[in-house]
PDB file of C-alpha atoms in Angstrom:
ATOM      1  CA  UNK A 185     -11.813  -4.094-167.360  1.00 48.00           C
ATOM      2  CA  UNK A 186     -15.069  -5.986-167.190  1.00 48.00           C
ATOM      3  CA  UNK A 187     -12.815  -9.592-167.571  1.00 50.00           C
ATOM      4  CA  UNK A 188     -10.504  -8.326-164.671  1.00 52.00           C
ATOM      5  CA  UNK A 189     -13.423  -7.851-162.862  1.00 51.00           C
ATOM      6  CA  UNK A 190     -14.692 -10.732-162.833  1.00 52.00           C
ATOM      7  CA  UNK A 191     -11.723 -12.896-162.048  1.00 53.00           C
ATOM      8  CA  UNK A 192     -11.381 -10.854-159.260  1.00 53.00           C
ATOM      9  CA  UNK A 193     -14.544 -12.202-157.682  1.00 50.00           C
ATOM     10  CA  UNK A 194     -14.329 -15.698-159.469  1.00 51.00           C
ATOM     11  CA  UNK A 195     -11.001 -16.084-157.862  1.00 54.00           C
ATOM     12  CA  UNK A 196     -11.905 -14.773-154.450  1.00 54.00           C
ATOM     13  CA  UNK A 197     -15.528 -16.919-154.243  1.00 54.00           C
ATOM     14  CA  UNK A 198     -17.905 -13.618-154.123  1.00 51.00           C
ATOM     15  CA  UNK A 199     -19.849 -14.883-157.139  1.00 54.00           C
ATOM     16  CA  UNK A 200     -23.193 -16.589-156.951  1.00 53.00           C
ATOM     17  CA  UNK A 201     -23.829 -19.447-159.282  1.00 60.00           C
ATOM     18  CA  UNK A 202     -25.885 -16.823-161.328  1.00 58.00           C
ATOM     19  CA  UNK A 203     -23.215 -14.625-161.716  1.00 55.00           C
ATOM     20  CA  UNK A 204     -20.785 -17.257-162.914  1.00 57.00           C
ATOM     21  CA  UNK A 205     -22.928 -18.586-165.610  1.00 60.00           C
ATOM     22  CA  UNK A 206     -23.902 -14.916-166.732  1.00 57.00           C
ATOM     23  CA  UNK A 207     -19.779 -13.829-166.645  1.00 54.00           C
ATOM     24  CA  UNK A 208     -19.290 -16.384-169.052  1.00 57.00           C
ATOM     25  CA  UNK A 209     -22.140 -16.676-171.133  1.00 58.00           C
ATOM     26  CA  UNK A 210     -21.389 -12.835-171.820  1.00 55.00           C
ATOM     27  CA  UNK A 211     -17.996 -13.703-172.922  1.00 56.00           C
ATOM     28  CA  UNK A 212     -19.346 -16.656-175.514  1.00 57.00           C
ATOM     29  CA  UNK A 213     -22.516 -14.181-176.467  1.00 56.00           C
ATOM     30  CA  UNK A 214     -20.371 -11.257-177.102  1.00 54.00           C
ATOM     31  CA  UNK A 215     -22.391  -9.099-174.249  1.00 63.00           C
ATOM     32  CA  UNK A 216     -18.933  -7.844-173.433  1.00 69.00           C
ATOM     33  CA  UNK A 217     -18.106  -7.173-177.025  1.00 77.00           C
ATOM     34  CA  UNK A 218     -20.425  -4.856-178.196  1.00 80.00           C
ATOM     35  CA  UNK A 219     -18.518  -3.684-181.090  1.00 86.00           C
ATOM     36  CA  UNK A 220     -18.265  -6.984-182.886  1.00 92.00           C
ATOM     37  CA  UNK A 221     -20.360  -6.974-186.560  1.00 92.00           C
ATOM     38  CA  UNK A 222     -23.557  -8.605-186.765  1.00 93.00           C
ATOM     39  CA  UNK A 223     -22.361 -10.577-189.307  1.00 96.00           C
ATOM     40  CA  UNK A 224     -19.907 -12.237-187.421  1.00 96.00           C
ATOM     41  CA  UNK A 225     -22.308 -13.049-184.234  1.00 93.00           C
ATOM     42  CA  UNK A 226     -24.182 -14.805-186.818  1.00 94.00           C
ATOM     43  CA  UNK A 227     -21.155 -17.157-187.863  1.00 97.00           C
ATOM     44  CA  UNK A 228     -18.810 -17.152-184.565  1.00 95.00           C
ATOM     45  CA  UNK A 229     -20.216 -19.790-182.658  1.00 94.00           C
ATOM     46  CA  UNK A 230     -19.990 -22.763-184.666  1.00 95.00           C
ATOM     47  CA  UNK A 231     -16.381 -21.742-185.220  1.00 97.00           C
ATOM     48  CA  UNK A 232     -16.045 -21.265-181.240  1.00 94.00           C
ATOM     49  CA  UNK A 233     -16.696 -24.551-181.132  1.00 94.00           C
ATOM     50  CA  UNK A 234     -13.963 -25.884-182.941  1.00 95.00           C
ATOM     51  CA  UNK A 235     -10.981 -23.452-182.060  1.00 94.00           C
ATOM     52  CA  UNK A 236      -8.857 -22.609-178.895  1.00 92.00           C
ATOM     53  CA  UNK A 237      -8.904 -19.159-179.992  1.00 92.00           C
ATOM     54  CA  UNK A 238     -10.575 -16.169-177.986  1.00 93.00           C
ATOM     55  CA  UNK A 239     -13.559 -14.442-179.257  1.00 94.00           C
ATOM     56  CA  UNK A 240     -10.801 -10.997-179.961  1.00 95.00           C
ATOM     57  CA  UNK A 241      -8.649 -13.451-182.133  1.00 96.00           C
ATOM     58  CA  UNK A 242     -11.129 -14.700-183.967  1.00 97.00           C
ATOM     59  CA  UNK A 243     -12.973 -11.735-184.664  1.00 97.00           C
ATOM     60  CA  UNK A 244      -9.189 -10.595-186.342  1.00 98.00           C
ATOM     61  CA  UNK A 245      -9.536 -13.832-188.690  1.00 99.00           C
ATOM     62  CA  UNK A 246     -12.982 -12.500-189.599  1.00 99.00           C
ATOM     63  CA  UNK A 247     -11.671  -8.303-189.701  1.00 98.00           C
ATOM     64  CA  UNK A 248      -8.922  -9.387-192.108  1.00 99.00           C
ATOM     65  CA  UNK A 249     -10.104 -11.555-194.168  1.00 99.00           C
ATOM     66  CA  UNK A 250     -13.045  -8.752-194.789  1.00 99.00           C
ATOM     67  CA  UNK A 251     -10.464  -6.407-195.186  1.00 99.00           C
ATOM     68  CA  UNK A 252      -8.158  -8.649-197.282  1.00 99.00           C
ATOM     69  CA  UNK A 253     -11.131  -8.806-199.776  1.00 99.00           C
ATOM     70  CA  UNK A 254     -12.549  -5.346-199.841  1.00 98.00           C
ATOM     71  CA  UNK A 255      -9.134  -4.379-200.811  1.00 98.00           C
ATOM     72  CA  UNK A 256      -8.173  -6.288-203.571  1.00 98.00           C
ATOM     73  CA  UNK A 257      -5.430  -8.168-201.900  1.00 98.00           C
ATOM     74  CA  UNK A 258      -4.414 -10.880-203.720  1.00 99.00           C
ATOM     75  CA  UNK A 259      -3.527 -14.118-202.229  1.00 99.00           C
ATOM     76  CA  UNK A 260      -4.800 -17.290-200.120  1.00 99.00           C
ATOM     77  CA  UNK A 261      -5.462 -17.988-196.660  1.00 99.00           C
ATOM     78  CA  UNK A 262      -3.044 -20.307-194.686  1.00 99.00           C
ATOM     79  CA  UNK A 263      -3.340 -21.748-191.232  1.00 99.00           C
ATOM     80  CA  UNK A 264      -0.374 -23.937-189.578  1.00 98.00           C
ATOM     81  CA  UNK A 265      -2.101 -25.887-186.469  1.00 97.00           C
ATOM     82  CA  UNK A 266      -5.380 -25.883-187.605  1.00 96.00           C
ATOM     83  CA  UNK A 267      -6.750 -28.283-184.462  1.00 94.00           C
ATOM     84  CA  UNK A 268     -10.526 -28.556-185.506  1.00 96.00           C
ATOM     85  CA  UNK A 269     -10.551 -25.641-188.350  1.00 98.00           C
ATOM     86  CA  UNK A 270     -12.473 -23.096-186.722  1.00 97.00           C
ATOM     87  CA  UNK A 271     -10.201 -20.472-187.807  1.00 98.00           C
ATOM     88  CA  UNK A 272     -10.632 -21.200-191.318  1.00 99.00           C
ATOM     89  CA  UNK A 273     -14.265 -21.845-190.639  1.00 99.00           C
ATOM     90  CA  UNK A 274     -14.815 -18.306-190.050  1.00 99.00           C
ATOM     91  CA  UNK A 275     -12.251 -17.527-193.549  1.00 99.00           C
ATOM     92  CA  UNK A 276     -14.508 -19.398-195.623  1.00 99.00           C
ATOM     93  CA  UNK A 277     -17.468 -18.636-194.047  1.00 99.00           C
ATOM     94  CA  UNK A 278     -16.540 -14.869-194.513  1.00 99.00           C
ATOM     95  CA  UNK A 279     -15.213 -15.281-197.950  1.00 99.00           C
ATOM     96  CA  UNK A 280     -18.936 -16.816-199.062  1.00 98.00           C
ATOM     97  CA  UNK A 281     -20.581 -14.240-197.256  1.00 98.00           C
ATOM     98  CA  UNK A 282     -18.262 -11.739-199.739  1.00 98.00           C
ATOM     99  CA  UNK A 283     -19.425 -13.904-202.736  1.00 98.00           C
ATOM    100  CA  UNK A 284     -15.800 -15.053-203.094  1.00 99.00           C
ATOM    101  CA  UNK A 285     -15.159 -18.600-204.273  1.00 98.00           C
ATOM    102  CA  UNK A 286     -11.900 -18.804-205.861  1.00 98.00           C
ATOM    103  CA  UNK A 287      -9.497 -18.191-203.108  1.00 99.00           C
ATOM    104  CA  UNK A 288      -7.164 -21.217-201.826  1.00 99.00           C
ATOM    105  CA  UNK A 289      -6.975 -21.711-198.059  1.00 99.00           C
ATOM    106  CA  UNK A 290      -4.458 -24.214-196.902  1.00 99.00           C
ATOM    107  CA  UNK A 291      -4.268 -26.446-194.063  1.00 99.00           C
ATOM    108  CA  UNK A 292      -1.084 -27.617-192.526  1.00 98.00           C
ATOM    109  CA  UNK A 293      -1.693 -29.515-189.412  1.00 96.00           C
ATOM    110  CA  UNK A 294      -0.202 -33.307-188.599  1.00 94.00           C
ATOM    111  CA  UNK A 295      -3.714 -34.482-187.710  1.00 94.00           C
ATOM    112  CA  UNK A 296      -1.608 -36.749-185.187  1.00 88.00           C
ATOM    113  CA  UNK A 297      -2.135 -34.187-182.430  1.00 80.00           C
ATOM    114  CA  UNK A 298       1.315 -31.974-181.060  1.00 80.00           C
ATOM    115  CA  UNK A 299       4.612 -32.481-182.451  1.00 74.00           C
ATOM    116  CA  UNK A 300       7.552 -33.450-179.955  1.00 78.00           C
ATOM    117  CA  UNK A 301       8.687 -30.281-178.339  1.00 80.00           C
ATOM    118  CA  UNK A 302      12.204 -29.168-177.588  1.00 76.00           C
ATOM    119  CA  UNK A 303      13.581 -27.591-174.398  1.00 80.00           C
ATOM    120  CA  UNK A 304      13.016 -24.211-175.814  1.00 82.00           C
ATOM    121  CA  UNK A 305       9.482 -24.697-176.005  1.00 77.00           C
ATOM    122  CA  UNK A 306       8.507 -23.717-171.941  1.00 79.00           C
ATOM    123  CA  UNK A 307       5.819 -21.168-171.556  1.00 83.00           C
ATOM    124  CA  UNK A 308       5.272 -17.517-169.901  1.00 80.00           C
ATOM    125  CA  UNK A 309       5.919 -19.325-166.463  1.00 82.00           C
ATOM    126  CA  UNK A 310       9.019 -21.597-167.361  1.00 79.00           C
ATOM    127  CA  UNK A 311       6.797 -24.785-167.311  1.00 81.00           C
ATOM    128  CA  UNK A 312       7.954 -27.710-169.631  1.00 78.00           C
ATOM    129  CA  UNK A 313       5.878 -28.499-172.370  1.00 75.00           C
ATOM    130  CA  UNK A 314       7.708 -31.924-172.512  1.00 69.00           C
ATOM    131  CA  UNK A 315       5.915 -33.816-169.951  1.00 73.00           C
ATOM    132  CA  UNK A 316       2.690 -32.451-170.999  1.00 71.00           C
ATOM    133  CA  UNK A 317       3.384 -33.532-174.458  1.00 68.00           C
ATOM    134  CA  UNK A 318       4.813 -37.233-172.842  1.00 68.00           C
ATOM    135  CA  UNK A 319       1.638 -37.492-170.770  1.00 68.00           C
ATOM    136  CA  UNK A 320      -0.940 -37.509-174.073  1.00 69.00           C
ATOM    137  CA  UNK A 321       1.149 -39.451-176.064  1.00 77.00           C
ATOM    138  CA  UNK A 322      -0.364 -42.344-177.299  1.00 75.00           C
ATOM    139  CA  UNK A 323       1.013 -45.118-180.020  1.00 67.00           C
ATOM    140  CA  UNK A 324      -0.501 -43.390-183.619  1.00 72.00           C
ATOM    141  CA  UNK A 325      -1.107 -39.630-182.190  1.00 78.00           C
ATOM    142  CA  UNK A 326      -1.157 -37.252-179.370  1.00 66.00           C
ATOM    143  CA  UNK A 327      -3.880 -36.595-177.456  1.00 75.00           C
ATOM    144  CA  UNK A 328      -2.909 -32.611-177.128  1.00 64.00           C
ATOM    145  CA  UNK A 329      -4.845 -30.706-179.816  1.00 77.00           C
ATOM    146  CA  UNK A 330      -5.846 -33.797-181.713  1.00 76.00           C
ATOM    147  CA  UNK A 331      -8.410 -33.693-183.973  1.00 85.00           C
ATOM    148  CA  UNK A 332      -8.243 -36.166-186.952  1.00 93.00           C
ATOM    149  CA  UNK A 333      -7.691 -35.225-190.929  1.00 97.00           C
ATOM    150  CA  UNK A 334     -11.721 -36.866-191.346  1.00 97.00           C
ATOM    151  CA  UNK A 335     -13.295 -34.170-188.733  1.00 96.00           C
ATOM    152  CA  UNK A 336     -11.370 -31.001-189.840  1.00 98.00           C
ATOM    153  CA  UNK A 337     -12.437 -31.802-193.567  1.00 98.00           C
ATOM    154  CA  UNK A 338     -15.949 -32.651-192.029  1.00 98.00           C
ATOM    155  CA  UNK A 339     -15.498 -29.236-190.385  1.00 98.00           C
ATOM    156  CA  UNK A 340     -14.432 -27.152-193.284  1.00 99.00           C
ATOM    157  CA  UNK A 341     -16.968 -28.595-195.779  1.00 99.00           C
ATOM    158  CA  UNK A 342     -19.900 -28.042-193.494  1.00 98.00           C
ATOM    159  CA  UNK A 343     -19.293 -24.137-194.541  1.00 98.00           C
ATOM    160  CA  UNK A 344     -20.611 -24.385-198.006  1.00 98.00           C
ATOM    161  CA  UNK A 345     -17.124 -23.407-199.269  1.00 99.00           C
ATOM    162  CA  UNK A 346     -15.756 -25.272-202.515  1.00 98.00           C
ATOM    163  CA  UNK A 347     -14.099 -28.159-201.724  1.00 98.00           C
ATOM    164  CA  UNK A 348     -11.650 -28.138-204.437  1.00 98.00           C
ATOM    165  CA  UNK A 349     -10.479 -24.636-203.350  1.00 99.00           C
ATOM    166  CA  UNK A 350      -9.329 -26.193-199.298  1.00 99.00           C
ATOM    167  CA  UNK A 351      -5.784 -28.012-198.998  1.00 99.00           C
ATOM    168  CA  UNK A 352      -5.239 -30.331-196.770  1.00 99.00           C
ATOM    169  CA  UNK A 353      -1.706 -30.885-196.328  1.00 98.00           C
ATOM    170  CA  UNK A 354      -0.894 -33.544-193.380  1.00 98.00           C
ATOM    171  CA  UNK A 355       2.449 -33.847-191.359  1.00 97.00           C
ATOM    172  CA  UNK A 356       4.817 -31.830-189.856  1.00 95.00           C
ATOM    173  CA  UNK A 357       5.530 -28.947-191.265  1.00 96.00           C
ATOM    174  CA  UNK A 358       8.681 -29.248-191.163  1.00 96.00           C
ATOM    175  CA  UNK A 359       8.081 -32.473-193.588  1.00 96.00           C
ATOM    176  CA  UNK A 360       5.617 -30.417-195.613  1.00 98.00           C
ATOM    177  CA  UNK A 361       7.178 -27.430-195.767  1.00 98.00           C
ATOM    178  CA  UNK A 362       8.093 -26.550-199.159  1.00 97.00           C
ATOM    179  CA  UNK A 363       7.355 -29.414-200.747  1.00 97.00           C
ATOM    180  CA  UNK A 364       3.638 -27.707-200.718  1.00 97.00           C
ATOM    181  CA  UNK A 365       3.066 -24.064-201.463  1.00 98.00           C
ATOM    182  CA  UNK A 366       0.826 -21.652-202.040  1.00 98.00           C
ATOM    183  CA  UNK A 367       1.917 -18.965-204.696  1.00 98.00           C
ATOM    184  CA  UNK A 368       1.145 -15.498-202.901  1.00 99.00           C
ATOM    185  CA  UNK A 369      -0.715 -15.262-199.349  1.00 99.00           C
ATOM    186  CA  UNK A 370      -2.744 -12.778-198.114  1.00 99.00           C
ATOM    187  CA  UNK A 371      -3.408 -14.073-194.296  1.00 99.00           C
ATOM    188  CA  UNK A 372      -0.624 -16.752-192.749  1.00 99.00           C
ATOM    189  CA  UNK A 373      -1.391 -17.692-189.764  1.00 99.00           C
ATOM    190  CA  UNK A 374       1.451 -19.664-187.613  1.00 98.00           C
ATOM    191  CA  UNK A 375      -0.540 -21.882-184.294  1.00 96.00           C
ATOM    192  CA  UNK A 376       2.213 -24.593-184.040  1.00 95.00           C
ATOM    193  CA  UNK A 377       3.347 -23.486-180.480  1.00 91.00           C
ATOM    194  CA  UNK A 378       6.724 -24.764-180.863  1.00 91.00           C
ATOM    195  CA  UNK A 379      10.320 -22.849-181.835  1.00 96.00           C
ATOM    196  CA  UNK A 380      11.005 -25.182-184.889  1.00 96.00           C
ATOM    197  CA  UNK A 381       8.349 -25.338-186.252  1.00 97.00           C
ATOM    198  CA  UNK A 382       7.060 -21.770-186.219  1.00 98.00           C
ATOM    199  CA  UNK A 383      10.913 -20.825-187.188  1.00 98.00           C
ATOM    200  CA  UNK A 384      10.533 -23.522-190.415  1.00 98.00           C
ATOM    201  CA  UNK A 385       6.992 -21.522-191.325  1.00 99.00           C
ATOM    202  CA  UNK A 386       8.303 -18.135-191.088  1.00 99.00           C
ATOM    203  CA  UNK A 387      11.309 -19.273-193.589  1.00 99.00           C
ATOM    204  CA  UNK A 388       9.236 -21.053-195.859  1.00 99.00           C
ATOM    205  CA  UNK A 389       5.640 -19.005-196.137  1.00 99.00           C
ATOM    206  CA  UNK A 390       6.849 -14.989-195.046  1.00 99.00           C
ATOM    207  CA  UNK A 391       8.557 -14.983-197.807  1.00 99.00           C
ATOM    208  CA  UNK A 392       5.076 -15.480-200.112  1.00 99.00           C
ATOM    209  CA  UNK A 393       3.316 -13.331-197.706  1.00 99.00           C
ATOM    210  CA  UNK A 394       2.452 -10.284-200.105  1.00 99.00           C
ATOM    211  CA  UNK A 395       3.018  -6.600-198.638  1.00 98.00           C
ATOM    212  CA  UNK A 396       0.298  -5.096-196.400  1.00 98.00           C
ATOM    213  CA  UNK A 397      -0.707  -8.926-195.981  1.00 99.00           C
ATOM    214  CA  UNK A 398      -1.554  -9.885-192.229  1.00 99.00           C
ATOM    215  CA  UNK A 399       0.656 -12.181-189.893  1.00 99.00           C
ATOM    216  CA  UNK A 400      -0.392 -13.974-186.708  1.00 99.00           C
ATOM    217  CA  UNK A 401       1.392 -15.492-184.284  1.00 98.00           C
ATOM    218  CA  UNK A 402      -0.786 -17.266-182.257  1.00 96.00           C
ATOM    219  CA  UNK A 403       1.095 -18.056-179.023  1.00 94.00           C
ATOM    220  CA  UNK A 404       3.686 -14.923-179.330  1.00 97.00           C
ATOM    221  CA  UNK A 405       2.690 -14.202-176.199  1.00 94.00           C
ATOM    222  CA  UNK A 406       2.384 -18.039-174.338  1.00 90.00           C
ATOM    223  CA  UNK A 407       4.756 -19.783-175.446  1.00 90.00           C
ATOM    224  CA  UNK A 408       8.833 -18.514-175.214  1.00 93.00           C
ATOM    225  CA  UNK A 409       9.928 -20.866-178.424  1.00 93.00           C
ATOM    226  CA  UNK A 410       7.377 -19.082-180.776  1.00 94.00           C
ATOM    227  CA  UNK A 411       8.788 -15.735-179.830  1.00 96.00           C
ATOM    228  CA  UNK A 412      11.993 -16.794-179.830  1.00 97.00           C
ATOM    229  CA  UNK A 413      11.629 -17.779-183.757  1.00 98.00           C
ATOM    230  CA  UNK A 414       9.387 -14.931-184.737  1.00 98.00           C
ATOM    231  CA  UNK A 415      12.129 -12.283-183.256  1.00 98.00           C
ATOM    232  CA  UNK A 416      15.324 -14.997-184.456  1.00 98.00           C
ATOM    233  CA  UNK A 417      13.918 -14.450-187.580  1.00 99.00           C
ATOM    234  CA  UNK A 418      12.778 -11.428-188.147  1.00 99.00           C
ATOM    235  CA  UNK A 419      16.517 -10.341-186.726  1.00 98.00           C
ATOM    236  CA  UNK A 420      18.529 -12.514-189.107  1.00 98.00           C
ATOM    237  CA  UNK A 421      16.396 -10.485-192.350  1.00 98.00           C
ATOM    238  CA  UNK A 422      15.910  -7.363-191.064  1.00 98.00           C
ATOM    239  CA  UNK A 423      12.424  -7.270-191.190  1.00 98.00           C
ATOM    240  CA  UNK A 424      10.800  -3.983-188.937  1.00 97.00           C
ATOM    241  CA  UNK A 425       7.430  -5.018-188.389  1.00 97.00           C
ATOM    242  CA  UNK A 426       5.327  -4.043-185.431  1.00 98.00           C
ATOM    243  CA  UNK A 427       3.493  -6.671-183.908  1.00 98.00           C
ATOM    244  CA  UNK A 428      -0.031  -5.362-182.318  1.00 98.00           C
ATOM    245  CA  UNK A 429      -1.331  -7.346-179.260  1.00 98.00           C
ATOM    246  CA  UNK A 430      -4.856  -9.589-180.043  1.00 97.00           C
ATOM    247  CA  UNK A 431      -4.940 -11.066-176.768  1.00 95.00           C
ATOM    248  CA  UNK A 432      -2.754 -11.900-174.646  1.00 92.00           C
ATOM    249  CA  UNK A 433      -1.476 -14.851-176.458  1.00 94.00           C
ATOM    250  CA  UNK A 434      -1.764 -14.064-180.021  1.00 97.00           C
ATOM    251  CA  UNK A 435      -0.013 -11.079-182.191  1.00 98.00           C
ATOM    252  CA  UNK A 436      -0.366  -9.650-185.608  1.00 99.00           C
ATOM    253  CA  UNK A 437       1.064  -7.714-188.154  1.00 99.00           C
ATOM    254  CA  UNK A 438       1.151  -6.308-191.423  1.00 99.00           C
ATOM    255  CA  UNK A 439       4.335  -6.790-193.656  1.00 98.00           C
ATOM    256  CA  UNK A 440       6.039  -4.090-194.344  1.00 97.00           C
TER     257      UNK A 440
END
């Protein structure tokens, strides 16, 4: 209500200067969000920093990997699209804060920037992500969601979590994918954006996800190529799960 509010009078010019900063310092500070655990104000905004995510979506990264812990699930944590890490900054920032060492998390990102979409990959409004993708690309990477293999380890080690316990696993993941696995999962997270690649995850990591584990799809809800492989999918193996509405972009579930 409060957010609707105040792109009301964003959009229409009938904020001051004051008001603008104050609107969105309340989102960052959580002033809107007075729910949200004190433990996680104390960890959420060095992981804002280096995520795309809103403060609702990450707070479900912190709320199920708490809950993922407390009971006894077994399994890792695995992000595809990682960007910077801040994600699985707040995982293994929450795991520590649990006193849990030993669980794997698992990085699949190409570190190049975004993969090449397709013509399936167009977005709530029917706009192309082709010639967005065309306009960042450079001759090693693309400049869309790049952030190189060097900062996201810089990133992830910066939480105190072991090192030994974080896989990096760089390229496509179509290219990756199964060639490196985890052996059970607890939280997969899918942020590649694009139809073939989310479609490749879902083939190659649901099936690991344990039961009662949690799945995100982060752009469920932005871009029409990840829905279209999340529901092509979950159509061709019968799988009845109901996906509950993080924001407006991302959507979770539990496996059934």
């Amino acid at each position: 209500m409060l957010k609707s509010i105040g792109r009301i009078i964003l959009k229409n010019g009938l904020g001051s200067k004051i008001f603008r900063k104050f609107y969105f310092l309340s989102l960052e500070d959580g002033l809107l969000h007075p729910d949200l655990d004190e433990d996680f104000k104390k960890m959420k905004d060095i992981c804002m920093q280096n995520t795309m995510t809103t403060i609702e979506n990450l707070y479900h990264v912190y709320r199920s990997t708490r809950y993922i812990i407390e009971k006894n699930l077994p399994g890792d944590f695995v992000e595809c699209g990682v960007w910077k890490g801040g994600n699985l900054m707040m995982v293994a920032m929450t795991l520590k804060l649990l006193k849990v060492t030993d669980r794997k998390i698992y990085l699949y990102d190409t570190f190049e920037g975004m993969s090449k979409p397709t013509e399936k990959d167009v977005d709530l409004k029917n706009e192309d992500a082709k010639q967005v993708w065309a306009d960042n690309q450079k001759s090693d990477h693309n400049e869309w969601c790049y952030s190189a293999l060097d900062e996201v380890k810089s990133n992830m080690y910066n939480t105190g979590y072991p090192k030994e316990n974080m896989i990096f696993v760089k390229g496509m993941v179509e290219d990756t994918l199964p060639k490196t696995l985890p052996k059970q999962i607890a939280l997969l997270r899918c942020d590649t954006d694009w139809f073939e690649s989310t479609y490749h995850e879902l083939v190659h990591l649901y099936p690991l996800l344990i039961k009662g584990g949690f799945l995100v799809i982060d752009d469920y809800g932005h871009w029409q190529g990840a829905r279209e492989a999340v529901d092509q999918y979950f159509k061709e193996n019968n799988i009845n799960m109901f996906l509950y509405r993080i924001d407006y972009s991302a959507r979770g579930g539990n496996k059934p």
